[in-house]
């Protein structure tokens, strides 16, 4: 049996439905286990950050993208001891490429500034 059955189910449902080119799932539950709302919870999988890149999000605004994911994970969100908090980052492959290019450009500018300051 898996030590992370909720995470495994989340990964499977998102992969099957959205065919993501990028899927990153972070289980942040341990960071929140001491919160009052988590007292008595039997689950160790309650808080997740998920980053999804998929063509399925093309021409959809963020709220619609999030509704798609919430619908996929409805059972895990509704179940007692299920997912308590879900942070989503949803984008298309084009948006991901633009973000990577922007980050590389910013990194290049920073490195140029460091070199200029040294010289």
mmCIF file of C-alpha atoms in Angstrom:
data_model
loop_
_atom_site.group_PDB
_atom_site.id
_atom_site.type_symbol
_atom_site.label_atom_id
_atom_site.label_comp_id
_atom_site.label_asym_id
_atom_site.label_seq_id
_atom_site.Cartn_x
_atom_site.Cartn_y
_atom_site.Cartn_z
ATOM 1 C CA UNK A 1 0.000 0.000 0.000
ATOM 2 C CA UNK A 2 1.224 3.469 -0.852
ATOM 3 C CA UNK A 3 2.271 5.896 1.872
ATOM 4 C CA UNK A 4 0.609 8.696 -0.129
ATOM 5 C CA UNK A 5 -2.730 7.333 -1.430
ATOM 6 C CA UNK A 6 -4.383 10.767 -1.760
ATOM 7 C CA UNK A 7 -1.428 12.214 -3.664
ATOM 8 C CA UNK A 8 -1.350 9.114 -5.873
ATOM 9 C CA UNK A 9 -5.066 9.497 -6.647
ATOM 10 C CA UNK A 10 -4.662 13.223 -7.378
ATOM 11 C CA UNK A 11 -1.764 12.495 -9.746
ATOM 12 C CA UNK A 12 -3.707 9.744 -11.531
ATOM 13 C CA UNK A 13 -6.912 11.774 -11.977
ATOM 14 C CA UNK A 14 -5.113 14.879 -13.249
ATOM 15 C CA UNK A 15 -2.859 12.875 -15.563
ATOM 16 C CA UNK A 16 -5.736 10.914 -17.083
ATOM 17 C CA UNK A 17 -8.055 13.885 -17.536
ATOM 18 C CA UNK A 18 -5.691 16.720 -18.454
ATOM 19 C CA UNK A 19 -2.666 14.959 -19.999
ATOM 20 C CA UNK A 20 -0.320 17.567 -18.483
ATOM 21 C CA UNK A 21 3.087 18.309 -19.962
ATOM 22 C CA UNK A 22 4.125 19.384 -16.452
ATOM 23 C CA UNK A 23 2.615 18.194 -13.177
ATOM 24 C CA UNK A 24 4.170 19.080 -9.846
ATOM 25 C CA UNK A 25 2.439 18.066 -6.636
ATOM 26 C CA UNK A 26 3.693 19.287 -3.272
ATOM 27 C CA UNK A 27 2.237 17.732 -0.144
ATOM 28 C CA UNK A 28 2.447 20.525 2.442
ATOM 29 C CA UNK A 29 0.372 18.680 5.040
ATOM 30 C CA UNK A 30 3.174 18.340 7.595
ATOM 31 C CA UNK A 31 3.497 22.137 7.700
ATOM 32 C CA UNK A 32 -0.137 22.409 8.814
ATOM 33 C CA UNK A 33 -0.580 19.375 11.068
ATOM 34 C CA UNK A 34 -0.399 21.531 14.216
ATOM 35 C CA UNK A 35 -3.257 23.826 13.113
ATOM 36 C CA UNK A 36 -6.387 23.672 15.233
ATOM 37 C CA UNK A 37 -8.518 22.624 12.257
ATOM 38 C CA UNK A 38 -6.290 19.564 11.767
ATOM 39 C CA UNK A 39 -6.560 18.292 15.355
ATOM 40 C CA UNK A 40 -8.167 14.884 15.315
ATOM 41 C CA UNK A 41 -7.630 14.429 11.588
ATOM 42 C CA UNK A 42 -6.563 10.905 10.741
ATOM 43 C CA UNK A 43 -5.195 11.914 7.340
ATOM 44 C CA UNK A 44 -1.625 12.992 6.721
ATOM 45 C CA UNK A 45 -2.578 14.277 3.273
ATOM 46 C CA UNK A 46 -4.666 17.416 3.667
ATOM 47 C CA UNK A 47 -2.743 20.345 2.128
ATOM 48 C CA UNK A 48 -1.463 20.412 -1.444
ATOM 49 C CA UNK A 49 0.129 22.832 -3.906
ATOM 50 C CA UNK A 50 -0.276 21.678 -7.483
ATOM 51 C CA UNK A 51 1.239 23.142 -10.635
ATOM 52 C CA UNK A 52 -0.311 21.903 -13.891
ATOM 53 C CA UNK A 53 0.630 22.742 -17.467
ATOM 54 C CA UNK A 54 -1.898 21.430 -19.977
ATOM 55 C CA UNK A 55 -3.328 22.206 -23.406
ATOM 56 C CA UNK A 56 -6.724 21.518 -21.794
ATOM 57 C CA UNK A 57 -6.486 24.989 -20.227
ATOM 58 C CA UNK A 58 -6.121 26.774 -23.561
ATOM 59 C CA UNK A 59 -8.639 29.628 -23.990
ATOM 60 C CA UNK A 60 -9.874 29.228 -20.396
ATOM 61 C CA UNK A 61 -9.497 31.842 -17.672
ATOM 62 C CA UNK A 62 -8.007 30.881 -14.290
ATOM 63 C CA UNK A 63 -11.372 30.425 -12.516
ATOM 64 C CA UNK A 64 -12.548 27.974 -15.200
ATOM 65 C CA UNK A 65 -9.243 26.086 -15.015
ATOM 66 C CA UNK A 66 -9.541 25.795 -11.246
ATOM 67 C CA UNK A 67 -13.154 24.601 -11.507
ATOM 68 C CA UNK A 68 -11.954 21.800 -13.813
ATOM 69 C CA UNK A 69 -9.424 20.646 -11.221
ATOM 70 C CA UNK A 70 -11.894 20.990 -8.327
ATOM 71 C CA UNK A 71 -14.398 18.875 -10.261
ATOM 72 C CA UNK A 72 -11.755 16.200 -10.865
ATOM 73 C CA UNK A 73 -10.885 16.117 -7.156
ATOM 74 C CA UNK A 74 -14.424 16.540 -5.791
ATOM 75 C CA UNK A 75 -14.387 13.220 -3.935
ATOM 76 C CA UNK A 76 -11.021 13.951 -2.277
ATOM 77 C CA UNK A 77 -12.177 17.460 -1.298
ATOM 78 C CA UNK A 78 -15.561 16.335 0.068
ATOM 79 C CA UNK A 79 -14.407 13.286 2.035
ATOM 80 C CA UNK A 80 -13.971 13.630 5.813
ATOM 81 C CA UNK A 81 -10.230 13.749 6.419
ATOM 82 C CA UNK A 82 -9.706 14.522 2.738
ATOM 83 C CA UNK A 83 -8.054 17.507 1.118
ATOM 84 C CA UNK A 84 -8.502 20.556 3.335
ATOM 85 C CA UNK A 85 -6.481 23.080 1.293
ATOM 86 C CA UNK A 86 -5.569 23.164 -2.375
ATOM 87 C CA UNK A 87 -3.372 25.794 -4.016
ATOM 88 C CA UNK A 88 -3.373 25.646 -7.814
ATOM 89 C CA UNK A 89 -1.123 27.059 -10.496
ATOM 90 C CA UNK A 90 -2.606 26.307 -13.909
ATOM 91 C CA UNK A 91 -1.160 27.311 -17.267
ATOM 92 C CA UNK A 92 -0.907 26.310 -20.898
ATOM 93 C CA UNK A 93 2.362 25.166 -22.508
ATOM 94 C CA UNK A 94 2.616 28.586 -24.248
ATOM 95 C CA UNK A 95 2.245 30.377 -20.907
ATOM 96 C CA UNK A 96 4.874 28.106 -19.366
ATOM 97 C CA UNK A 97 7.315 28.810 -22.222
ATOM 98 C CA UNK A 98 6.805 32.572 -21.849
ATOM 99 C CA UNK A 99 7.389 32.341 -18.106
ATOM 100 C CA UNK A 100 10.605 30.338 -18.556
ATOM 101 C CA UNK A 101 11.860 32.853 -21.151
ATOM 102 C CA UNK A 102 11.023 35.743 -18.798
ATOM 103 C CA UNK A 103 12.851 34.047 -15.907
ATOM 104 C CA UNK A 104 15.916 33.407 -18.085
ATOM 105 C CA UNK A 105 15.938 37.037 -19.223
ATOM 106 C CA UNK A 106 15.652 38.247 -15.623
ATOM 107 C CA UNK A 107 18.469 35.904 -14.579
ATOM 108 C CA UNK A 108 20.633 37.225 -17.431
ATOM 109 C CA UNK A 109 19.940 40.821 -16.384
ATOM 110 C CA UNK A 110 20.841 39.979 -12.792
ATOM 111 C CA UNK A 111 24.094 38.300 -13.836
ATOM 112 C CA UNK A 112 24.997 41.279 -16.049
ATOM 113 C CA UNK A 113 24.384 43.625 -13.108
ATOM 114 C CA UNK A 114 26.587 41.499 -10.837
ATOM 115 C CA UNK A 115 29.375 41.547 -13.425
ATOM 116 C CA UNK A 116 28.982 45.304 -13.889
ATOM 117 C CA UNK A 117 29.148 45.872 -10.110
ATOM 118 C CA UNK A 118 32.334 43.783 -9.905
ATOM 119 C CA UNK A 119 34.055 45.680 -12.725
#
